[in-house]
Coordinates of C-alpha atoms and ligand atoms in Angstrom, one line a residue:
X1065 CA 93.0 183.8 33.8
X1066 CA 90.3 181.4 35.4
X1067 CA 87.2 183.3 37.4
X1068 CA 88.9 182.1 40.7
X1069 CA 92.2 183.8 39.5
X1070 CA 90.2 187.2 38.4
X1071 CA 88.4 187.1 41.7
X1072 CA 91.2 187.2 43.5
X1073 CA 92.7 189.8 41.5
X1074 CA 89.7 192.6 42.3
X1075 CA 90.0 191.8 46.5
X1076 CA 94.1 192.3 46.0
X1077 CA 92.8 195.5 44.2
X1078 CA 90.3 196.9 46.7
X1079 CA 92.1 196.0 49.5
X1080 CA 95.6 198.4 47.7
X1081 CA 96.4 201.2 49.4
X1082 CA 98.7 203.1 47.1
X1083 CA 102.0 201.3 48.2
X1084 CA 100.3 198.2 50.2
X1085 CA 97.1 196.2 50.6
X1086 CA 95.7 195.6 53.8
X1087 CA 94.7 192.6 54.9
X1088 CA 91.0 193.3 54.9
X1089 CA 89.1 196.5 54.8
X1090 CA 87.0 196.9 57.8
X1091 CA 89.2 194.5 60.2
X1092 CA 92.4 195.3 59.5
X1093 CA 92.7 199.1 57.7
X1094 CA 96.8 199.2 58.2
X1095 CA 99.9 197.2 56.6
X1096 CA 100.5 194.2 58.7
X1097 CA 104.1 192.5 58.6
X1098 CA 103.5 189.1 58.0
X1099 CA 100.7 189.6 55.8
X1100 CA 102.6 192.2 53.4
X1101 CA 105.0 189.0 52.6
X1102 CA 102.1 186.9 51.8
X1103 CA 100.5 189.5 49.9
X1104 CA 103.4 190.0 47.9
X1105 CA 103.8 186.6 46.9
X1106 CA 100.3 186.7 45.2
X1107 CA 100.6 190.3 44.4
X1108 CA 103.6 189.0 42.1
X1109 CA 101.6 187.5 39.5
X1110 CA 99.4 191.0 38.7
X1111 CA 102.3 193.2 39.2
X1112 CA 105.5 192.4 40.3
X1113 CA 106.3 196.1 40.5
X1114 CA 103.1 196.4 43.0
X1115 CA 104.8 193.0 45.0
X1116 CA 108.1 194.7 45.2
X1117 CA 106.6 198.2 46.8
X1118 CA 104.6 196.0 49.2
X1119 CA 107.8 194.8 50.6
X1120 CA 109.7 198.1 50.1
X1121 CA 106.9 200.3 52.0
X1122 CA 107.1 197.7 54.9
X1123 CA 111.3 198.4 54.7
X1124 CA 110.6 201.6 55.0
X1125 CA 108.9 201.6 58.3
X1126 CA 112.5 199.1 59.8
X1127 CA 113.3 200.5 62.9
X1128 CA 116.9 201.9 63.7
X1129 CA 117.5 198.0 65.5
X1130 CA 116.5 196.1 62.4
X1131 CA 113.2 195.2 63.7
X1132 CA 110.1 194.6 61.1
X1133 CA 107.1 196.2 62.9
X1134 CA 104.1 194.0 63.1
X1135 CA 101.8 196.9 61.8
X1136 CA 102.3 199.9 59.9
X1137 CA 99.9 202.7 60.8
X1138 CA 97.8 204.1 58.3
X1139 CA 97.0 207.5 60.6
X1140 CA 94.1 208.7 58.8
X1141 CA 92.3 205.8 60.1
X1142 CA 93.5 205.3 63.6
X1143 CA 89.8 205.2 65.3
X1144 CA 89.5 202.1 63.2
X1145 CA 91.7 199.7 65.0
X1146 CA 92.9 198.9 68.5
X1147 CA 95.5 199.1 69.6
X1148 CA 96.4 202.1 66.9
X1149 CA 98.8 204.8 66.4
X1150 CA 97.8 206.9 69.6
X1151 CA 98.1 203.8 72.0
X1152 CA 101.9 203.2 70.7
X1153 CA 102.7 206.5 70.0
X1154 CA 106.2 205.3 68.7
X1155 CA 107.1 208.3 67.6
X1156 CA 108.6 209.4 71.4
X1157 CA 110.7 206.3 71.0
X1158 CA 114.3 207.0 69.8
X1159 CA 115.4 204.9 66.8
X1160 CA 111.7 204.3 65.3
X1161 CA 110.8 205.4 61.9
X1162 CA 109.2 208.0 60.4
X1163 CA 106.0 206.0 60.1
X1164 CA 103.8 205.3 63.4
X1165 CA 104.3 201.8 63.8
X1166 CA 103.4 199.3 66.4
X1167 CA 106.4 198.4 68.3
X1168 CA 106.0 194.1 68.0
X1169 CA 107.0 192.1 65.3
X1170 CA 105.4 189.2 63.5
X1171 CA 106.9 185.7 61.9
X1172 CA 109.6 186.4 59.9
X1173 CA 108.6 185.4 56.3
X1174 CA 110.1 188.5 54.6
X1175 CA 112.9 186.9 52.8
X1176 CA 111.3 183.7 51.4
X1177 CA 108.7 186.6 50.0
X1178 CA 111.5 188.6 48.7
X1179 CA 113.3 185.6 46.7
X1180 CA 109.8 184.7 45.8
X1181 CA 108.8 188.1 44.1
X1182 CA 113.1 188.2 42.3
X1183 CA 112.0 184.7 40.5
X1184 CA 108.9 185.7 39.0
X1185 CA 110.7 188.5 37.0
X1186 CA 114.4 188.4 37.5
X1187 CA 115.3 190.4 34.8
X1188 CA 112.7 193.3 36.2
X1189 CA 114.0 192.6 39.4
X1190 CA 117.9 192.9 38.5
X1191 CA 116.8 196.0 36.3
X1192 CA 114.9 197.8 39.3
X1193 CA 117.4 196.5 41.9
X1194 CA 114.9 195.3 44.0
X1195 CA 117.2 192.5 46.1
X1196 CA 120.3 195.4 46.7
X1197 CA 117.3 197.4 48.2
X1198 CA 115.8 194.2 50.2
X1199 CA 119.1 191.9 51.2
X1200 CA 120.6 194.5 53.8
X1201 CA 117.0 195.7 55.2
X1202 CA 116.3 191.6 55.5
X1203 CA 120.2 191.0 56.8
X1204 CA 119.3 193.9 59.6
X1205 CA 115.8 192.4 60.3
X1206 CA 117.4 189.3 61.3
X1207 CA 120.2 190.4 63.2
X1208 CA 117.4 192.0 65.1
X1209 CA 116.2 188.3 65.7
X1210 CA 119.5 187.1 66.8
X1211 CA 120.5 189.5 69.0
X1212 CA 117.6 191.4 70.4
X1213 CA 115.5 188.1 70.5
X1214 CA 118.0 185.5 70.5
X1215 CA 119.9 183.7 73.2
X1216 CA 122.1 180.9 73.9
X1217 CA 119.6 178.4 73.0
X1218 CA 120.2 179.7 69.3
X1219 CA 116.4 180.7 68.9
X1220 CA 114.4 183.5 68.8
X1221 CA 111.8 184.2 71.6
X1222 CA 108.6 186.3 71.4
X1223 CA 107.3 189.1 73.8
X1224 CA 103.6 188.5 72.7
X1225 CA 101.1 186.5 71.2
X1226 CA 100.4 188.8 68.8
X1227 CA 104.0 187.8 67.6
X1228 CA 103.3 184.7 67.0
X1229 CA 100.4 185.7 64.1
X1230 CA 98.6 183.6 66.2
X1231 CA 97.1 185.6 68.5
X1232 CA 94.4 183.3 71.1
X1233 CA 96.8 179.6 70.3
X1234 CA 96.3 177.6 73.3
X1235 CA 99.7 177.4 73.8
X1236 CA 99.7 181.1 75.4
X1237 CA 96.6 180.2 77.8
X1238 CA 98.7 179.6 81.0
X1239 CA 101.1 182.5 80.9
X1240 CA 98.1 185.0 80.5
X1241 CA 96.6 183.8 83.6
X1242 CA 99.3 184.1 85.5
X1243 CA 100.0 188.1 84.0
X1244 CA 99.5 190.7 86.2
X1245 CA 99.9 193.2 83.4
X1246 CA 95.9 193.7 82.6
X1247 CA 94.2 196.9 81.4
X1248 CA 91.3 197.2 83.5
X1249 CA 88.2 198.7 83.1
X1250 CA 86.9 198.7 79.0
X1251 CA 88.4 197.0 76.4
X1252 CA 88.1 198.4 72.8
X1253 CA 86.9 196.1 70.7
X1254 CA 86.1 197.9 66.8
X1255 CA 87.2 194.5 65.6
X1256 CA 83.9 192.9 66.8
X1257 CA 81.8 195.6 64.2
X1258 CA 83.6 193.6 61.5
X1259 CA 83.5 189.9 63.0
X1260 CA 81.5 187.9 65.5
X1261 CA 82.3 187.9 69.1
X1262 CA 82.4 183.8 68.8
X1263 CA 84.8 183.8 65.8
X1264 CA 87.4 186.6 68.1
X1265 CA 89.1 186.5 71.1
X1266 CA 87.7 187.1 74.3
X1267 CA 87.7 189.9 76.1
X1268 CA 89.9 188.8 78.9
X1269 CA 92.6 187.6 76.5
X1270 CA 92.2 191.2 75.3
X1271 CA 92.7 192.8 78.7
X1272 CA 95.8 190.8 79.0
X1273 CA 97.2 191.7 75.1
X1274 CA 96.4 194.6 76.4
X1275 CA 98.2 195.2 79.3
X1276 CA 101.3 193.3 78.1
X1277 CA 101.7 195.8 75.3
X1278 CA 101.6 198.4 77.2
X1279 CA 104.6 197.2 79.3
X1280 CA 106.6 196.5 76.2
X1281 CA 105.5 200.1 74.5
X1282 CA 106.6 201.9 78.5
X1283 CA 109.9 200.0 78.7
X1284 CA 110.5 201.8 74.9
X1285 CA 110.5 198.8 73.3
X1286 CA 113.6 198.3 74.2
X1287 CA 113.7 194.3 74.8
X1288 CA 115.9 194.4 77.8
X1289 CA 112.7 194.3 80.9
X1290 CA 114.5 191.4 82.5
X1291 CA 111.1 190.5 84.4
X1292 CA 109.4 190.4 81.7
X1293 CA 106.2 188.0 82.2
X1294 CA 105.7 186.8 78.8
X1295 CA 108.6 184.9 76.7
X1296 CA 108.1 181.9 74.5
X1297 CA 109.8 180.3 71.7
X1298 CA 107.4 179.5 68.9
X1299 CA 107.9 176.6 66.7
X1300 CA 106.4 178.4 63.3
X1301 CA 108.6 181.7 64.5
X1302 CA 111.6 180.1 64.2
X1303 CA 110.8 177.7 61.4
X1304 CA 110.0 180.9 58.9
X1305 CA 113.4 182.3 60.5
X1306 CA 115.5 179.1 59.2
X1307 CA 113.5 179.1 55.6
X1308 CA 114.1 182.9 55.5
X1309 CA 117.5 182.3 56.3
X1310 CA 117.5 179.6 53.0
X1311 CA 116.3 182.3 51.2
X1312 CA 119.0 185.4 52.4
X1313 CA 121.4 182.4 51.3
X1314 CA 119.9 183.0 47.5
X1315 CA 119.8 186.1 47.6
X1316 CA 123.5 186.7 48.8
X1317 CA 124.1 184.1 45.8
X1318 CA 122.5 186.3 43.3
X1319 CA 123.8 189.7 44.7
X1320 CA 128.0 188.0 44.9
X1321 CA 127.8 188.3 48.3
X1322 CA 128.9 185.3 50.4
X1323 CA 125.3 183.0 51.4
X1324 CA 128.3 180.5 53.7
X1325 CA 126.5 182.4 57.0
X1326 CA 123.0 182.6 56.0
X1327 CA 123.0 178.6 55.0
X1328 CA 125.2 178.0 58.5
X1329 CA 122.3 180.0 60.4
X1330 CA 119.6 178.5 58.9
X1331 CA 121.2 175.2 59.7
X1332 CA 121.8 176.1 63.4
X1333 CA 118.3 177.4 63.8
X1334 CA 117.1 174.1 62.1
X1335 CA 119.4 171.7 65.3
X1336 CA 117.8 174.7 67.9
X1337 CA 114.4 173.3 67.2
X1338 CA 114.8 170.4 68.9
X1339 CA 114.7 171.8 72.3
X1340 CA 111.1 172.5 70.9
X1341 CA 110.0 168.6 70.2
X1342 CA 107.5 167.2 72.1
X1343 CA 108.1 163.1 71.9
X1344 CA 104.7 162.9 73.4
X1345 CA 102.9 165.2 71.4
X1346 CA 104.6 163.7 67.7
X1347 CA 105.3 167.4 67.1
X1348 CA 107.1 170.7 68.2
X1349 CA 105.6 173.2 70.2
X1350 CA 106.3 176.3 72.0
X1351 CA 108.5 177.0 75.0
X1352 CA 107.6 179.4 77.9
X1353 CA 111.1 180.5 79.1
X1354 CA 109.7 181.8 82.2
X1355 CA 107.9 178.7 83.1
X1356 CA 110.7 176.7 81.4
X1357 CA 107.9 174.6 80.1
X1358 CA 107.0 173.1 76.8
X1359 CA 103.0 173.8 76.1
X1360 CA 101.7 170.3 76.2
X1361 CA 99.5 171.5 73.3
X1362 CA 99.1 170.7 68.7
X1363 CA 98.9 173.1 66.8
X1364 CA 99.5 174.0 63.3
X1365 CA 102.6 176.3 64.0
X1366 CA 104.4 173.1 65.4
X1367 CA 103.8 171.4 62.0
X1368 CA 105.9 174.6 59.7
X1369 CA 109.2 173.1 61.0
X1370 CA 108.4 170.8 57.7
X1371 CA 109.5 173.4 55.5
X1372 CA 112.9 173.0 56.9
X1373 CA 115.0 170.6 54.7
X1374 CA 117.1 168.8 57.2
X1375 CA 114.5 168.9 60.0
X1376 CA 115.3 165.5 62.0
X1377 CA 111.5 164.7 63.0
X1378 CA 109.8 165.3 59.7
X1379 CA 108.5 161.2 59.0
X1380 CA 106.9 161.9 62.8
X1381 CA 105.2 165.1 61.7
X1382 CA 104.1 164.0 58.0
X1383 CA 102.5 161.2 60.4
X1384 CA 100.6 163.7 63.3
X1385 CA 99.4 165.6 60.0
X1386 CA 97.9 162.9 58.4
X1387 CA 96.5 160.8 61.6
X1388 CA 93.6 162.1 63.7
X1389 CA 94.6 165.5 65.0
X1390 CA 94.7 167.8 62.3
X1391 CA 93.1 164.5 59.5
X1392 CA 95.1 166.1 56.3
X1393 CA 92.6 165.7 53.4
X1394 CA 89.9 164.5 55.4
X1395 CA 88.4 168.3 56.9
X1396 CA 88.8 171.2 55.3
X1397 CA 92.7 172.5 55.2
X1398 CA 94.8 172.1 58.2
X1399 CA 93.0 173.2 61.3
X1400 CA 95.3 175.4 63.5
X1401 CA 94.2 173.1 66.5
X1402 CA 94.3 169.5 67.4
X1403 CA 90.9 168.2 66.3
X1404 CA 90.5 165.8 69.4
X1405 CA 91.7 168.2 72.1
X1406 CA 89.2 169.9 74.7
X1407 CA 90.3 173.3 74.2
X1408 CA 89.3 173.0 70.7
X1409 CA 87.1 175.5 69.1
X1410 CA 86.2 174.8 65.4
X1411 CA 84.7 178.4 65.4
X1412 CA 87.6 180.7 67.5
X1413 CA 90.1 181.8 65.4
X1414 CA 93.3 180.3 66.2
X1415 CA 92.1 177.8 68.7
X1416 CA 90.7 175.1 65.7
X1417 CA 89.6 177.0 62.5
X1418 CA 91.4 176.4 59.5
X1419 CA 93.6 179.3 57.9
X1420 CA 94.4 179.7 54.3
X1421 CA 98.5 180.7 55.4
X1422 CA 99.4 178.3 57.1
X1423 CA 98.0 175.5 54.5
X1424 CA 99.4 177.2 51.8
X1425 CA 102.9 177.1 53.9
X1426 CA 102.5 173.5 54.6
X1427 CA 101.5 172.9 50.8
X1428 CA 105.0 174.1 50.0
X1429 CA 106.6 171.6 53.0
X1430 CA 104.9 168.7 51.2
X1431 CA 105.8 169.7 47.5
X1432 CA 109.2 169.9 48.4
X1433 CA 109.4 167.2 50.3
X1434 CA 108.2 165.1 47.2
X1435 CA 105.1 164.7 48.7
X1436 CA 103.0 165.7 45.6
X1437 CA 99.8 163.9 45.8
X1438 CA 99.3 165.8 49.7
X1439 CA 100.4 168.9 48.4
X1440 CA 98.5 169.3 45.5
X1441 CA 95.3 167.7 47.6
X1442 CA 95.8 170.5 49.9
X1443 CA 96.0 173.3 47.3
X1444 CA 93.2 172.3 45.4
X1445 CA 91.6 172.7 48.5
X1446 CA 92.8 176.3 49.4
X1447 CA 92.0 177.3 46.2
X1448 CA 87.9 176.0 46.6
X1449 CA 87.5 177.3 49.8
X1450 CA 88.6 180.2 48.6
X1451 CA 86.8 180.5 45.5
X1452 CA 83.4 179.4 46.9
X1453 CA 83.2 181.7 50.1
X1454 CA 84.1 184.8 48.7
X1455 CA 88.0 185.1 50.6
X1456 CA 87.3 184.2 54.0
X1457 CA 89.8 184.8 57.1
X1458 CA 89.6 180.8 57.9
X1459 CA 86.7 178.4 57.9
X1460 CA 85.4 175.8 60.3
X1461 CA 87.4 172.3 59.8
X1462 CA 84.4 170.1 59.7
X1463 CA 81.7 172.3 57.9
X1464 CA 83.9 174.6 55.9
X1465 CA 81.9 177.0 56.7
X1466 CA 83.8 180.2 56.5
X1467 CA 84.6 182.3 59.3
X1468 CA 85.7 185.9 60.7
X1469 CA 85.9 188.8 57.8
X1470 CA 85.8 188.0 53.7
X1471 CA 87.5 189.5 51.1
X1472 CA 90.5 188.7 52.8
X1473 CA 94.2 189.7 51.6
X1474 CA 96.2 186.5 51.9
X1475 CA 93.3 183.9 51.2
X1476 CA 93.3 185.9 47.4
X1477 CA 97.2 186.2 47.3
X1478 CA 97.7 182.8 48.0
X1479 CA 95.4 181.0 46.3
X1480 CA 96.4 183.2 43.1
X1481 CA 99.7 181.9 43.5
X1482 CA 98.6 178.2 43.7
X1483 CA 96.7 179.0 40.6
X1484 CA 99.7 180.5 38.7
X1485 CA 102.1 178.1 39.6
X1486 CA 100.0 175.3 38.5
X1487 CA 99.7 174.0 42.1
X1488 CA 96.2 173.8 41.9
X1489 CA 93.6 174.1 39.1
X1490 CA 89.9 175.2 39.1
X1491 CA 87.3 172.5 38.3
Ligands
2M8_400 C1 95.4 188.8 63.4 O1 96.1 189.6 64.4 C2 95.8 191.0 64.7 C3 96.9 191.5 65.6 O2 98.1 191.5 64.9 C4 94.4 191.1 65.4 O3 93.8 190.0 65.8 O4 93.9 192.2 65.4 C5 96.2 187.5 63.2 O5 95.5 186.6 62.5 C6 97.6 187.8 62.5 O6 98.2 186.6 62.2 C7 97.3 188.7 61.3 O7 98.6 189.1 60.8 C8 96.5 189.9 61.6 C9 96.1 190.7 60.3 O8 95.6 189.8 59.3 O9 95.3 189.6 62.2

């Protein structure tokens, strides 16, 4: 194994927790959704024992509805994190697990992990029956989607930008100033002992999070608050919903059980997108479906729909990524804003920095879209900025400079994976 590779082998091991890694130590000290299936896909390549329990522990904390929490409470460390266990308190909500969980969910990238982790050892895989465990908890996670979160538009919606994984995007700006749900008085903020204040979210967009969760936690969770005031569909949501559905379609194929729906959802999801293109923008972007509005806004999640195979706008996307709002192969990685747009921070974590998932997803799009000299431009460039600032959260576009907390989960696990897979070498 190169340095790089070893490197990133010792943060995946300080940052295990016995059955999961968390995403970073001080930040972040539970199991995140999302994260989990990045982790694992790195994890795979030291252990693909330790990648299947990464995925299995996050199974185990699937609600009665199928839903995939968006974090999984560690409770010995609940004064470390806000909002934590004793804010959700989910265990006074009928059909939660056993674990304290958060009651949101996060992009739905569990599958694609799955079949990702199977590959890399089927025989192991087959022998510790790994995909009869994951298919029906994955089936149940996305019926969730559909019918919880769905509606007759065919995609799913979210309750909150923490949903998203993209927590401060402009494109939730609007709808949070027009919330009334705020929590007033102080906000906790242990996050900002771990990063700077002008690398995080404000404070106001906190006392909105805030007071939106706690709407969503007091009607149980329960996803029928007809009122209420925040509900978007997110390009990169429902993307990772469509390629997760590709992947269920595998899976079914390996296990004998029929993958006809999962490849006839993933298709539908893939014709529902359009509702979400923006002719002006040269992109998709999110809907507010209270508003009825599509965010007049580019950012990175409206680029995943590239992973989708028969997406109809992808020579119009290929085109916004290369030309002068996000400058593919010109700054460093993708930024998660549009460089050339006021509300564009190069410093403020998803409002313009540059984040090692979303690259790395987008490094897939153009591999498989035969796009090799792009994709393995981009990797080489995950796997450097990486490497040379010690796993950082995301780094500044222009400077590279890295930004928010270091030793951080997915930056290691994916940029192992490039490594492994020969995506990327190390000069
Ligand atoms: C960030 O989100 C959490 C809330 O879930 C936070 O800001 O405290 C996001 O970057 C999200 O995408 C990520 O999953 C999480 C943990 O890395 O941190």
């Amino acid at each position: 194994m190169s340095g790089v590779a070893e490197a990133a082998g010792r943060v995946l091991l300080e940052n295990w927790r016995g059955s999961y890694t968390v995403p970073a130590g001080g930040l972040y000290p539970h199991q995140w959704s999302w994260d989990s299936a990045f982790i694992a896909i790195g994890l795979r390549h030291l252990s693909v024992e330790r990648a299947q329990l990464e995925l299995d522990s996050l199974f185990s904390a699937q609600w009665a509805d199928g839903r995939l929490p968006q974090i999984v409470f560690d409770t010995r460390k609940d004064d470390g994190y806000s909002p934590g266990a004793a804010f959700w308190r989910s265990e006074r909500i009928t059909g939660s697990p056993a674990a304290s969980t958060s009651g949101l969910v996060q992009p739905p990238n569990h599958a694609m992990a799955a079949w990702l982790v199977h590959v890399s050892d089927p025989a192991q895989s087959r022998r510790r029956g790994f995909l009869e465990r994951a298919y029906p908890r994955l089936v149940a996670w996305h019926s969730y989607l559909l019918e919880r979160r769905g509606g007759a538009s065919g995609l799913a919606h979210l309750v909150h930008p923490w949903e998203s994984g993209m927590d401060n995007s402009p494109y939730w700006d609007a709808a949070l100033a027009d919330t009334p749900d705020r929590l007033a008085g102080d906000i906790p903020r242990p996050d900002l002992q771990h990063a700077a204040a002008d690398q995080r979210p404000t404070n106001a967009e906190y006392s909105t999070y805030l007071g939106l969760a706690a709407r969503y936690r007091d009607h149980d969770c329960d996803d029928r608050d007809a009122d209420f005031p925040f509900r978007f569909e997110d390009p990169a949501f429902n993307a990772l919903w469509a390629r997760s559905e590709l992947a269920l379609a595998d899976i079914a194929d390996e296990l004998g059980a029929d993958p006809e729906p999962h490849r006839a959802r993933a298709a539908a999801i893939t014709v529902a997108l359009e509702r979400l293109w923006h002719q002006g923008m040269g992109m998709y972007t999110a809907r507010d479906l209270v508003r009825g509005q599509l965010q007049p806004f580019r950012t990175v999640s409206g680029l995943i729909p590239l992973l989708l195979p028969t997406v109809r706008h992808a020579d119009e996307l290929l085109g916004t990524l290369a030309g002068e709002h996000f400058a593919l192969g010109r700054v460093g990685l993708v930024p998660s804003h549009d460089l050339t747009a006021e509300t564009f921070d190069p410093s403020r974590y998803w409002r313009g920095p540059s984040w090692f998932n979303t690259a790395w997803l987008l490094a897939e799009a153009l591999h498989d879209r035969g796009e090799h000299d792009a994709a393995a431009t981009l990797a080489h460039d995950i796997v450097a900025s990486a490497a040379h600032h010690d796993f950082p959260e995301y780094i500044d576009p222009h400077s590279r400079e890295p930004r928010g907390t270091r030793r951080f989960s997915w930056t290691a696990a994916l940029a192992l994976d490039l490594l492994h897979r020969g995506r990327a070498s190390v000069e």
